[in-house]
Short mmCIF file of C-alpha atoms in Angstrom, two decimals:
data_model
loop_
_atom_site.label_atom_id
_atom_site.label_comp_id
_atom_site.label_asym_id
_atom_site.label_seq_id
_atom_site.Cartn_x
_atom_site.Cartn_y
_atom_site.Cartn_z
CA MET A 1 0.03 0.14 -0.06
CA TYR A 2 1.13 3.39 -0.83
CA ASN A 3 2.68 5.76 2.15
CA PHE A 4 0.14 8.47 3.04
CA LEU A 5 0.82 12.01 4.17
CA VAL A 6 -2.59 14.36 5.13
CA LYS A 7 -1.18 18.15 6.06
CA ASP A 8 -2.28 21.52 5.19
CA THR A 9 0.55 22.37 3.10
CA THR A 10 1.51 23.52 -0.25
CA ILE A 11 3.32 21.61 -3.18
CA GLU A 12 6.49 20.65 -2.20
CA ASN A 13 9.41 17.56 -3.57
CA ALA A 14 6.85 16.34 -6.24
CA ASP A 15 7.72 14.69 -9.78
CA MET A 16 3.64 14.43 -9.99
CA ILE A 17 0.98 16.73 -8.68
CA ILE A 18 -3.26 15.51 -9.15
CA VAL A 19 -5.24 18.57 -9.82
CA PRO A 20 -9.42 17.51 -8.76
CA LEU A 21 -11.38 20.26 -10.38
CA PHE A 22 -14.68 20.79 -10.44
CA GLU A 23 -16.49 21.51 -13.98
CA ASP A 24 -18.00 24.94 -12.63
CA ASN A 25 -14.82 26.27 -10.93
CA LEU A 26 -11.81 25.00 -13.13
CA ASN A 27 -9.10 27.30 -11.22
CA PHE A 28 -5.74 25.96 -9.20
CA ARG A 29 -4.16 28.10 -6.95
CA ASP A 30 -0.56 28.04 -8.38
CA GLU A 31 -0.46 30.95 -11.42
CA GLU A 32 1.78 28.85 -13.74
CA ILE A 33 -0.19 25.70 -13.55
CA ASN A 34 -3.79 27.72 -13.76
CA ARG A 35 -2.59 29.47 -16.79
CA LYS A 36 -1.91 25.92 -18.57
CA LEU A 37 -5.53 24.87 -16.96
CA LYS A 38 -6.79 27.99 -18.79
CA ARG A 39 -5.36 27.60 -22.00
CA LEU A 40 -7.01 23.84 -21.92
CA GLU A 41 -10.44 24.99 -20.82
CA ARG A 42 -10.15 27.46 -23.40
CA ARG A 43 -9.63 25.31 -26.52
CA GLU A 44 -12.25 22.42 -24.85
CA LEU A 45 -9.67 20.26 -24.42
CA PHE A 46 -10.78 19.73 -20.51
CA ASN A 47 -13.71 20.81 -18.96
CA GLY A 48 -13.55 19.43 -15.52
CA ASP A 49 -16.62 16.45 -16.10
CA PHE A 50 -17.12 13.78 -13.69
CA GLY A 51 -14.64 11.13 -14.35
CA GLU A 52 -11.96 13.16 -17.17
CA ILE A 53 -8.52 13.19 -16.98
CA LEU A 54 -6.04 14.59 -18.54
CA ASN A 55 -2.28 14.74 -18.16
CA ILE A 56 0.26 17.75 -19.35
CA THR A 57 4.35 16.87 -18.65
CA GLY A 58 7.55 18.67 -17.93
CA VAL A 59 5.65 22.00 -17.00
CA LYS A 60 7.06 22.83 -13.83
CA ASP A 61 10.37 22.66 -11.37
CA GLU A 62 10.92 19.18 -10.72
CA ILE A 63 6.96 17.76 -11.63
CA GLN A 64 7.24 15.69 -14.45
CA ASN A 65 3.46 15.25 -14.67
CA ILE A 66 0.11 17.19 -14.06
CA ILE A 67 -2.65 15.15 -14.30
CA PHE A 68 -6.00 17.54 -13.91
CA LEU A 69 -9.06 15.42 -12.75
CA GLY A 70 -12.31 16.02 -13.37
CA LEU A 71 -14.74 15.89 -10.62
CA GLY A 72 -17.96 17.52 -12.17
CA GLU A 73 -20.71 18.77 -10.22
CA ASP A 74 -20.11 19.52 -6.86
CA GLU A 75 -23.43 19.29 -5.57
CA LYS A 76 -23.57 15.42 -7.46
CA LEU A 77 -20.44 14.35 -5.35
CA ASN A 78 -20.53 11.88 -2.62
CA LYS A 79 -17.93 9.64 -1.03
CA GLU A 80 -18.83 7.04 -2.78
CA ARG A 81 -18.03 8.95 -6.70
CA LEU A 82 -14.62 10.37 -5.14
CA ARG A 83 -13.50 6.59 -4.37
CA ARG A 84 -14.35 5.81 -7.63
CA VAL A 85 -12.81 9.17 -9.45
CA PHE A 86 -9.38 8.31 -7.46
CA GLY A 87 -9.61 4.51 -8.77
CA LYS A 88 -9.63 6.16 -11.86
CA VAL A 89 -6.46 8.30 -12.08
CA GLN A 90 -4.39 5.49 -9.98
CA LYS A 91 -4.39 3.94 -12.90
CA TYR A 92 -2.30 6.77 -14.43
CA ILE A 93 -0.14 7.21 -11.31
CA GLU A 94 1.08 3.54 -11.87
CA SER A 95 1.56 3.63 -15.28
CA LEU A 96 3.59 7.02 -14.81
CA LYS A 97 6.08 5.55 -12.05
CA GLY A 98 5.28 8.66 -9.87
CA LYS A 99 7.44 8.43 -6.65
CA LYS A 100 6.68 11.42 -4.96
CA ILE A 101 2.97 12.52 -5.52
CA PHE A 102 1.01 15.50 -4.20
CA ILE A 103 -3.32 15.61 -4.60
CA GLU A 104 -5.08 18.83 -3.67
CA PHE A 105 -7.29 18.08 -1.15
CA VAL A 106 -11.27 18.10 -2.13
CA LYS A 107 -13.34 20.32 -0.66
CA SER A 108 -16.82 19.61 -1.21
CA LYS A 109 -19.94 20.84 0.03
CA ASN A 110 -21.93 17.24 0.86
CA ILE A 111 -18.42 15.67 2.66
CA SER A 112 -16.81 16.54 5.77
CA ILE A 113 -13.07 16.97 5.11
CA GLU A 114 -12.42 13.53 7.29
CA ASP A 115 -14.82 11.76 4.72
CA SER A 116 -13.11 13.34 1.82
CA VAL A 117 -9.54 12.31 2.72
CA ARG A 118 -11.10 8.52 3.31
CA ALA A 119 -12.87 8.74 0.37
CA MET A 120 -9.21 9.88 -1.60
CA ILE A 121 -7.15 7.17 -0.01
CA GLU A 122 -9.56 4.30 0.08
CA GLY A 123 -10.26 5.02 -4.16
CA LEU A 124 -6.45 5.16 -4.69
CA SER A 125 -5.78 2.18 -2.24
CA LEU A 126 -8.45 -0.31 -3.24
CA SER A 127 -7.44 0.05 -6.99
CA ASN A 128 -4.24 -0.60 -6.13
CA TYR A 129 -4.69 -4.29 -6.20
CA LYS A 130 -3.00 -7.12 -7.82
CA PHE A 131 -3.15 -10.65 -8.25
CA ASN A 132 -0.58 -12.15 -9.66
CA LYS A 133 1.44 -14.39 -7.54
CA TYR A 134 1.63 -16.87 -10.10
CA LYS A 135 3.00 -15.14 -12.74
CA SER A 136 6.76 -16.19 -13.21
CA ASP A 137 7.18 -12.99 -15.00
CA ARG A 138 5.50 -10.33 -12.67
CA GLU A 139 7.18 -7.31 -12.23
CA LYS A 140 8.45 -6.58 -8.47
CA ILE A 141 7.41 -3.12 -7.42
CA ASP A 142 7.82 -1.69 -3.66
CA GLU A 143 4.78 0.30 -3.48
CA THR A 144 6.01 1.65 -0.03
CA ASP A 145 8.71 3.74 -2.07
CA VAL A 146 6.00 5.47 -3.19
CA SER A 147 4.78 8.64 -1.39
CA ILE A 148 1.46 10.52 -1.84
CA THR A 149 0.89 13.31 0.14
CA ILE A 150 -2.83 15.20 0.60
CA GLY A 151 -3.06 18.63 1.26
CA GLY A 152 -3.94 22.45 0.44
CA HIS A 153 -4.84 25.31 2.10
CA ASN A 154 -8.95 23.96 2.67
CA LEU A 155 -7.21 21.48 5.12
CA GLU A 156 -8.05 22.15 8.70
CA HIS A 157 -4.46 21.80 10.77
CA LYS A 158 -5.81 18.60 12.49
CA ASP A 159 -3.76 15.16 12.78
CA TYR A 160 -4.78 13.42 10.44
CA SER A 161 -3.31 10.20 11.13
CA ASP A 162 -5.55 7.88 12.36
CA ILE A 163 -8.07 8.02 9.40
CA VAL A 164 -4.92 7.21 7.44
CA GLU A 165 -4.15 4.36 9.86
CA GLU A 166 -8.27 3.21 9.60
CA SER A 167 -8.18 3.18 5.97
CA LYS A 168 -5.43 1.31 5.89
CA ILE A 169 -6.49 -1.21 7.91
CA LEU A 170 -9.81 -1.62 5.78
CA VAL A 171 -7.76 -1.59 2.71
CA GLU A 172 -5.59 -4.65 4.10
CA THR A 173 -8.31 -6.42 5.39
CA VAL A 174 -10.54 -6.33 1.78
CA PHE A 175 -6.76 -7.05 -0.18
CA ASN A 176 -6.61 -10.30 2.48
CA ALA A 177 -10.53 -11.18 1.51
CA ARG A 178 -9.47 -10.86 -2.20
CA ASP A 179 -6.91 -13.25 -1.95
CA LEU A 180 -8.62 -15.96 -0.43
CA VAL A 181 -11.21 -15.60 -3.50
CA ASN A 182 -8.54 -15.80 -5.89
CA GLU A 183 -6.69 -18.53 -4.61
CA PRO A 184 -7.76 -21.77 -6.52
CA SER A 185 -9.21 -24.57 -4.89
CA ASN A 186 -6.43 -26.78 -4.46
CA VAL A 187 -4.36 -23.97 -2.43
CA ILE A 188 -7.21 -23.00 -0.46
CA TYR A 189 -9.36 -25.86 1.04
CA PRO A 190 -10.72 -26.35 4.29
CA GLU A 191 -7.43 -26.89 6.15
CA THR A 192 -5.88 -24.45 4.35
CA LEU A 193 -8.60 -21.58 5.24
CA ALA A 194 -8.43 -22.65 8.55
CA GLU A 195 -4.51 -22.09 8.64
CA GLU A 196 -4.89 -18.73 6.94
CA ALA A 197 -7.66 -17.63 9.41
CA VAL A 198 -5.29 -18.75 12.11
CA LYS A 199 -2.70 -16.58 10.93
CA PHE A 200 -5.27 -13.62 10.82
CA SER A 201 -6.17 -14.27 14.18
CA LYS A 202 -2.85 -13.74 15.35
CA ARG A 203 -2.16 -10.67 12.97
CA TYR A 204 -5.03 -8.77 14.28
CA GLY A 205 -6.07 -9.89 17.77
CA PHE A 206 -8.84 -12.32 17.94
CA GLU A 207 -9.29 -15.82 19.14
CA ILE A 208 -9.91 -18.71 16.99
CA GLU A 209 -10.91 -22.15 17.48
CA ILE A 210 -10.52 -25.34 14.64
CA ILE A 211 -13.61 -27.78 14.98
CA ASN A 212 -12.55 -30.94 13.51
CA HIS A 213 -14.62 -33.29 11.89
CA LYS A 214 -14.90 -35.29 14.87
CA LYS A 215 -16.34 -33.07 17.08
CA ILE A 216 -18.56 -31.41 13.83
CA GLU A 217 -19.94 -35.31 13.82
CA GLU A 218 -20.73 -34.72 17.80
CA LEU A 219 -22.46 -31.40 17.59
CA GLN A 220 -24.36 -33.48 14.98
CA MET A 221 -24.37 -30.89 12.15
CA ASN A 222 -25.35 -33.26 9.82
CA SER A 223 -27.05 -30.68 7.15
CA PHE A 224 -22.96 -29.48 7.08
CA LEU A 225 -21.72 -33.07 6.58
CA ALA A 226 -23.34 -34.03 4.23
CA VAL A 227 -22.50 -31.36 1.88
CA GLY A 228 -18.67 -31.45 2.77
CA LYS A 229 -18.25 -35.37 3.50
CA SER A 230 -17.56 -37.03 0.30
CA SER A 231 -14.03 -34.67 -0.09
CA ILE A 232 -11.15 -35.67 0.59
CA HIS A 233 -10.33 -32.20 2.23
CA LYS A 234 -12.64 -33.06 5.81
CA PRO A 235 -14.62 -30.35 6.57
CA LYS A 236 -14.01 -27.69 9.14
CA VAL A 237 -16.03 -25.00 11.55
CA ILE A 238 -14.15 -22.35 11.84
CA VAL A 239 -14.83 -20.10 14.83
CA MET A 240 -13.56 -16.52 15.52
CA ARG A 241 -14.18 -14.35 18.46
CA TYR A 242 -13.44 -11.12 19.18
CA PHE A 243 -15.12 -9.43 22.81
CA GLY A 244 -14.69 -5.29 22.73
CA ASP A 245 -17.52 -4.88 24.96
CA LYS A 246 -16.97 -7.12 28.04
CA ASP A 247 -18.77 -5.28 30.33
CA ASN A 248 -22.23 -6.68 27.50
CA LEU A 249 -21.42 -9.85 26.72
CA ASP A 250 -25.05 -10.78 26.87
CA GLN A 251 -24.90 -9.32 23.37
CA LYS A 252 -22.96 -10.59 20.71
CA LEU A 253 -23.52 -10.19 16.82
CA GLY A 254 -23.18 -13.39 14.45
CA LEU A 255 -21.37 -13.28 11.45
CA ILE A 256 -22.02 -16.01 9.71
CA GLY A 257 -19.75 -16.74 6.00
CA LYS A 258 -20.30 -19.66 3.37
CA GLY A 259 -17.59 -21.58 3.38
CA LEU A 260 -17.58 -23.48 0.24
CA THR A 261 -14.22 -23.58 -0.77
CA TYR A 262 -15.17 -25.64 -4.02
CA ASP A 263 -18.54 -26.35 -5.63
CA SER A 264 -19.10 -28.78 -8.16
CA GLY A 265 -22.44 -28.69 -7.88
CA GLY A 266 -22.20 -32.39 -6.51
CA TYR A 267 -24.42 -35.06 -8.49
CA SER A 268 -26.25 -31.97 -9.72
CA LEU A 269 -23.42 -31.22 -11.90
CA LYS A 270 -22.60 -27.90 -13.13
CA PRO A 271 -21.60 -27.28 -16.94
CA SER A 272 -17.25 -27.16 -17.01
CA ASN A 273 -17.43 -23.51 -17.74
CA SER A 274 -19.47 -22.67 -14.82
CA MET A 275 -17.11 -24.93 -12.29
CA VAL A 276 -14.05 -22.30 -13.27
CA ASP A 277 -14.55 -19.97 -10.81
CA MET A 278 -15.96 -21.51 -8.51
CA LYS A 279 -13.01 -21.39 -5.97
CA SER A 280 -14.78 -17.80 -5.47
CA ASP A 281 -18.19 -19.90 -3.50
CA MET A 282 -16.13 -18.74 -0.03
CA GLY A 283 -16.50 -15.11 -0.94
CA GLY A 284 -18.98 -15.13 2.63
CA ALA A 285 -15.94 -16.78 4.15
CA ALA A 286 -13.69 -14.40 3.18
CA THR A 287 -15.78 -11.48 4.09
CA VAL A 288 -16.50 -12.86 7.63
CA ILE A 289 -12.72 -12.99 8.00
CA GLY A 290 -11.73 -9.49 6.95
CA ALA A 291 -14.45 -7.93 8.56
CA ILE A 292 -13.55 -9.16 12.03
CA SER A 293 -10.18 -9.19 11.34
CA ALA A 294 -10.50 -5.09 10.91
CA ILE A 295 -13.00 -4.73 13.71
CA ALA A 296 -10.36 -6.32 16.44
CA LYS A 297 -7.51 -4.60 14.73
CA ARG A 298 -9.05 -1.15 15.61
CA LYS A 299 -10.59 -2.20 19.09
CA LEU A 300 -13.82 -1.66 18.29
CA LYS A 301 -16.63 -1.34 21.46
CA ILE A 302 -18.44 -4.76 20.34
CA ASN A 303 -18.84 -8.18 20.37
CA VAL A 304 -18.75 -10.18 17.54
CA VAL A 305 -18.68 -14.23 16.96
CA ALA A 306 -17.99 -15.35 13.08
CA VAL A 307 -18.56 -18.79 12.16
CA VAL A 308 -17.08 -20.29 9.13
CA ALA A 309 -18.30 -24.06 8.29
CA ALA A 310 -15.83 -24.55 5.45
CA CYS A 311 -16.14 -27.87 2.80
CA GLU A 312 -16.00 -28.67 -0.80
CA ASN A 313 -18.83 -30.27 -2.34
CA VAL A 314 -17.74 -32.73 -5.21
CA ILE A 315 -18.81 -35.92 -5.89
CA GLY A 316 -17.46 -38.93 -3.79
CA ASN A 317 -18.53 -42.35 -2.74
CA GLU A 318 -20.27 -40.63 0.28
CA ALA A 319 -21.72 -37.99 -1.86
CA TYR A 320 -25.37 -37.20 -0.79
CA LYS A 321 -28.33 -37.34 -3.67
CA PRO A 322 -31.05 -35.52 -4.94
CA GLY A 323 -33.80 -37.36 -3.16
CA ASP A 324 -32.33 -37.71 0.32
CA ILE A 325 -33.49 -36.62 3.63
CA ILE A 326 -31.03 -35.22 5.47
CA SER A 327 -31.13 -34.18 9.26
CA SER A 328 -29.50 -30.66 10.73
CA MET A 329 -27.98 -29.67 14.27
CA ALA A 330 -31.63 -27.82 14.77
CA GLY A 331 -33.40 -30.90 14.71
CA LYS A 332 -34.82 -30.37 10.90
CA ASN A 333 -35.03 -32.42 8.29
CA ILE A 334 -34.46 -31.73 4.77
CA GLU A 335 -35.70 -33.14 1.50
CA ILE A 336 -32.92 -32.88 -0.92
CA LEU A 337 -33.89 -31.50 -4.69
CA ASN A 338 -30.79 -29.90 -5.80
CA THR A 339 -27.11 -30.80 -4.24
CA ASP A 340 -25.98 -27.79 -6.44
CA ALA A 341 -28.59 -25.87 -3.44
CA GLU A 342 -25.51 -26.66 -1.33
CA GLY A 343 -24.78 -23.50 0.25
CA ARG A 344 -27.93 -22.63 2.44
CA LEU A 345 -27.19 -26.55 3.74
CA THR A 346 -23.41 -25.60 5.38
CA MET A 347 -25.07 -21.98 6.21
CA ILE A 348 -27.78 -23.87 8.58
CA ASP A 349 -25.28 -25.17 10.74
CA ALA A 350 -23.45 -22.80 11.23
CA VAL A 351 -26.04 -20.51 12.48
CA THR A 352 -27.95 -22.89 15.34
CA TYR A 353 -23.72 -23.61 15.99
CA ALA A 354 -23.16 -19.92 16.92
CA ILE A 355 -26.81 -19.38 18.37
CA ARG A 356 -26.60 -22.76 20.62
CA GLU A 357 -22.58 -23.27 21.55
CA GLU A 358 -21.80 -19.10 20.89
CA HIS A 359 -24.86 -17.43 22.40
CA ILE A 360 -25.20 -14.87 19.61
CA THR A 361 -28.16 -12.67 19.92
CA GLU A 362 -28.35 -11.03 16.63
CA ILE A 363 -26.85 -12.92 13.08
CA ILE A 364 -25.77 -11.48 9.86
CA ASP A 365 -25.17 -14.32 7.34
CA VAL A 366 -23.04 -13.71 4.14
CA ALA A 367 -22.92 -15.84 1.65
CA THR A 368 -22.18 -16.50 -2.52
CA LEU A 369 -25.84 -18.26 -2.54
CA THR A 370 -28.04 -17.77 -5.94
CA GLY A 371 -27.41 -17.38 -9.36
CA ALA A 372 -31.03 -15.66 -8.93
CA ALA A 373 -29.33 -12.82 -7.36
CA LEU A 374 -27.26 -12.06 -10.54
CA VAL A 375 -30.72 -11.93 -12.71
CA ALA A 376 -32.63 -9.90 -10.05
CA LEU A 377 -30.09 -7.33 -8.95
CA GLY A 378 -26.73 -7.78 -11.51
CA ASN A 379 -23.41 -8.15 -10.85
CA ASP A 380 -22.48 -5.55 -7.98
CA VAL A 381 -25.69 -5.43 -5.90
CA THR A 382 -26.31 -7.55 -3.08
CA ALA A 383 -29.39 -9.01 -2.20
CA VAL A 384 -30.78 -8.68 1.48
CA VAL A 385 -33.32 -10.98 3.26
CA THR A 386 -34.23 -9.92 6.49
CA ASN A 387 -36.64 -10.32 9.56
CA ASN A 388 -35.83 -6.67 11.07
CA ASP A 389 -36.97 -3.71 9.57
CA SER A 390 -34.26 -1.58 12.47
CA PHE A 391 -31.60 -4.07 11.75
CA TYR A 392 -31.78 -3.18 8.02
CA LYS A 393 -31.69 0.44 8.70
CA GLU A 394 -28.49 -0.26 10.30
CA LEU A 395 -27.13 -2.05 7.56
CA GLU A 396 -28.20 0.96 5.11
CA LYS A 397 -26.68 3.30 7.23
CA ALA A 398 -23.74 1.44 6.63
CA PHE A 399 -23.71 0.59 3.23
CA THR A 400 -24.97 4.04 2.18
CA SER A 401 -21.62 5.25 3.59
CA THR A 402 -19.19 3.07 2.48
CA GLY A 403 -20.66 2.96 -1.36
CA GLU A 404 -21.50 -0.46 -1.36
CA LYS A 405 -24.77 -1.41 -3.09
CA MET A 406 -27.65 -3.56 -1.28
CA TRP A 407 -31.38 -3.53 -1.56
CA ASN A 408 -33.69 -5.23 0.68
CA LEU A 409 -35.93 -7.94 -1.12
CA PRO A 410 -39.61 -8.83 0.21
CA ASN A 411 -40.19 -10.89 2.86
CA PHE A 412 -43.62 -12.32 2.87
CA ASP A 413 -44.96 -15.70 4.36
CA ASP A 414 -46.34 -17.02 0.82
CA TYR A 415 -42.94 -17.41 -0.14
CA LYS A 416 -41.75 -19.65 2.80
CA THR A 417 -44.63 -22.20 1.49
CA LEU A 418 -42.28 -22.68 -1.27
CA ILE A 419 -40.04 -24.75 0.61
CA LYS A 420 -42.40 -26.85 2.24
CA SER A 421 -41.30 -30.55 1.34
CA ASP A 422 -44.10 -32.85 1.51
CA ILE A 423 -41.88 -35.64 3.26
CA ALA A 424 -39.90 -33.78 5.44
CA ASP A 425 -39.51 -30.34 7.06
CA LEU A 426 -38.13 -28.53 4.11
CA LYS A 427 -36.78 -29.21 0.73
CA ASN A 428 -33.67 -27.19 -0.12
CA THR A 429 -35.20 -25.40 -3.36
CA GLY A 430 -38.46 -23.43 -3.57
CA GLY A 431 -37.81 -23.56 -7.65
CA ARG A 432 -37.34 -21.14 -10.21
CA TYR A 433 -39.02 -18.20 -8.90
CA GLY A 434 -37.79 -16.09 -6.28
CA GLY A 435 -34.62 -17.69 -5.67
CA THR A 436 -33.04 -15.46 -3.93
CA ILE A 437 -35.68 -14.76 -1.36
CA THR A 438 -36.58 -18.40 -1.01
CA ALA A 439 -32.86 -19.26 -0.48
CA GLY A 440 -32.66 -16.86 1.90
CA LEU A 441 -35.97 -17.45 4.05
CA PHE A 442 -34.71 -21.12 4.01
CA VAL A 443 -31.53 -20.35 5.89
CA GLY A 444 -34.42 -18.01 7.67
CA GLU A 445 -36.04 -20.89 8.99
CA PHE A 446 -33.08 -21.61 11.38
CA VAL A 447 -32.33 -18.33 13.48
CA GLU A 448 -34.58 -19.05 16.13
CA ASN A 449 -36.63 -15.29 15.85
CA LYS A 450 -32.78 -13.51 16.04
CA PRO A 451 -32.69 -10.12 14.86
CA TRP A 452 -31.48 -11.67 11.11
CA LEU A 453 -29.68 -9.93 7.88
CA HIS A 454 -28.94 -12.44 5.09
CA LEU A 455 -26.33 -11.06 2.58
CA ASP A 456 -26.29 -12.54 -0.80
CA ILE A 457 -23.13 -11.26 -2.37
CA ALA A 458 -23.40 -13.76 -5.73
CA GLY A 459 -23.06 -10.90 -7.57
CA PRO A 460 -20.38 -8.30 -6.87
CA ALA A 461 -18.12 -10.65 -4.43
CA TYR A 462 -16.43 -12.33 -7.93
CA ILE A 463 -16.09 -9.82 -11.29
CA THR A 464 -15.10 -10.65 -14.32
CA VAL A 465 -15.06 -7.47 -15.57
CA PRO A 466 -12.99 -4.81 -13.26
CA TRP A 467 -14.12 -0.98 -12.62
CA ASP A 468 -12.98 2.05 -11.03
CA TYR A 469 -11.68 0.21 -7.95
CA CYS A 470 -12.32 -3.16 -8.45
CA PRO A 471 -10.08 -4.76 -10.62
CA LYS A 472 -11.19 -8.45 -11.95
CA GLY A 473 -11.66 -11.05 -9.83
CA GLY A 474 -12.37 -11.34 -5.65
CA THR A 475 -13.72 -7.83 -4.52
CA GLY A 476 -13.91 -8.61 -0.73
CA ALA A 477 -17.64 -7.58 -1.02
CA GLY A 478 -19.29 -6.55 2.14
CA VAL A 479 -15.90 -5.92 4.53
CA ARG A 480 -16.44 -2.42 4.62
CA THR A 481 -19.61 -2.27 5.28
CA LEU A 482 -19.69 -4.98 7.74
CA TYR A 483 -17.17 -2.76 9.87
CA GLU A 484 -18.94 0.12 9.18
CA LEU A 485 -21.58 -1.67 11.01
CA ALA A 486 -19.65 -2.48 13.98
CA LYS A 487 -18.08 1.13 14.24
CA ASN A 488 -21.58 2.61 14.39
CA ARG A 489 -22.56 0.72 17.14
CA SER A 490 -19.09 1.25 18.86
CA GLU A 491 -19.93 5.00 18.58
CA ASP A 492 -22.88 4.79 20.25
CA ARG A 493 -22.17 3.10 23.10
#
């Protein structure tokens, strides 16, 4: 990650400067640079439109590159647009190999100084991610050699070091989540996912327990075991605990992450081209690992328990089959109609474990659960199902701040009839229609009336077309929003 410094300063010792400009105020305080800007404006080469970028070279002292960055209308600027536009400009920093960079601070009518600084740092940093460890000819760049100063006369004389540190931790934990998702399934499987979680527990400061196959059987997590028992990589339950509010240990937020380190579909076999990216089916696990890492490192005043039921869904001698009836830790029996609707079977036992063994009082489950979520909402929106409107309002406040798009789907009782079985308590798929909702409500059958949010991140967790600050592959979707929700609660106490 880049080295950031934020201070009230003029341009100093820079080989590159970035000048963000609103379209209705194309002025810069440096006279020489401003004269060049006015010439560009007269020739209509730069108008300040949102996302417009123009680079001119060799123009002032030691400065080799000046980049004019269009912010559009001030009234329309918000934190997410600021993240996105700085995600765009980061590519210029990279391609032009700037080492000492000065960025004029963005002062907007709609954004506080602190939030503006955060958004600029996050946009620049989140876009600067690469997963190239398996490329033998990869260029090795020490990004700590790049120093970025955010400054200008509009900055108040404050200490911004904590904002820089918080942003650094958030970006780092998002990158950790991206790495976990991007690793192939012959590298990340239940055992090695658990090993990575242990490393993170030491680095970020949370407790961890790894529950092995024998103990899982004793707990009668039979729904989870049905999915994972056919693989040579035996299932693991990863339990992560952070208690930052020890005066209120009767209040614990549970984060449940889907941990399918590979999903072939089982006997309801996926087509070959649909299996290629199924290393990403543990995106929910990566998200909750990233979130609890950031929460613990920042020592937030909140109690959080994260649970991941990690396994592979493959065909083997012990594989479960369509038509089977399996039990669950909660005691409910499930008719299997499709072995590719496996994630919900692992999630329900993880939820029951978190409630009965860890005594959590609220639940957020995060899963790459249904292709139907992409059909309904596209690639960049998380589908939400909930039983508690006030809990959703907390989530909404958090994702509005982080810019991660989420949408609350209806939760009518009539949907629940679609997952009722004629011969068991439930069936593991509700059919073609309302698939994201019925999958979420299947998990909801096991929350024991606890306040609950179900986040289906099947769209945004793994992308094949990059955008502003998200390269191809794993995105770390949800890490920042879960952290923001926890932070808001921490600050309220």
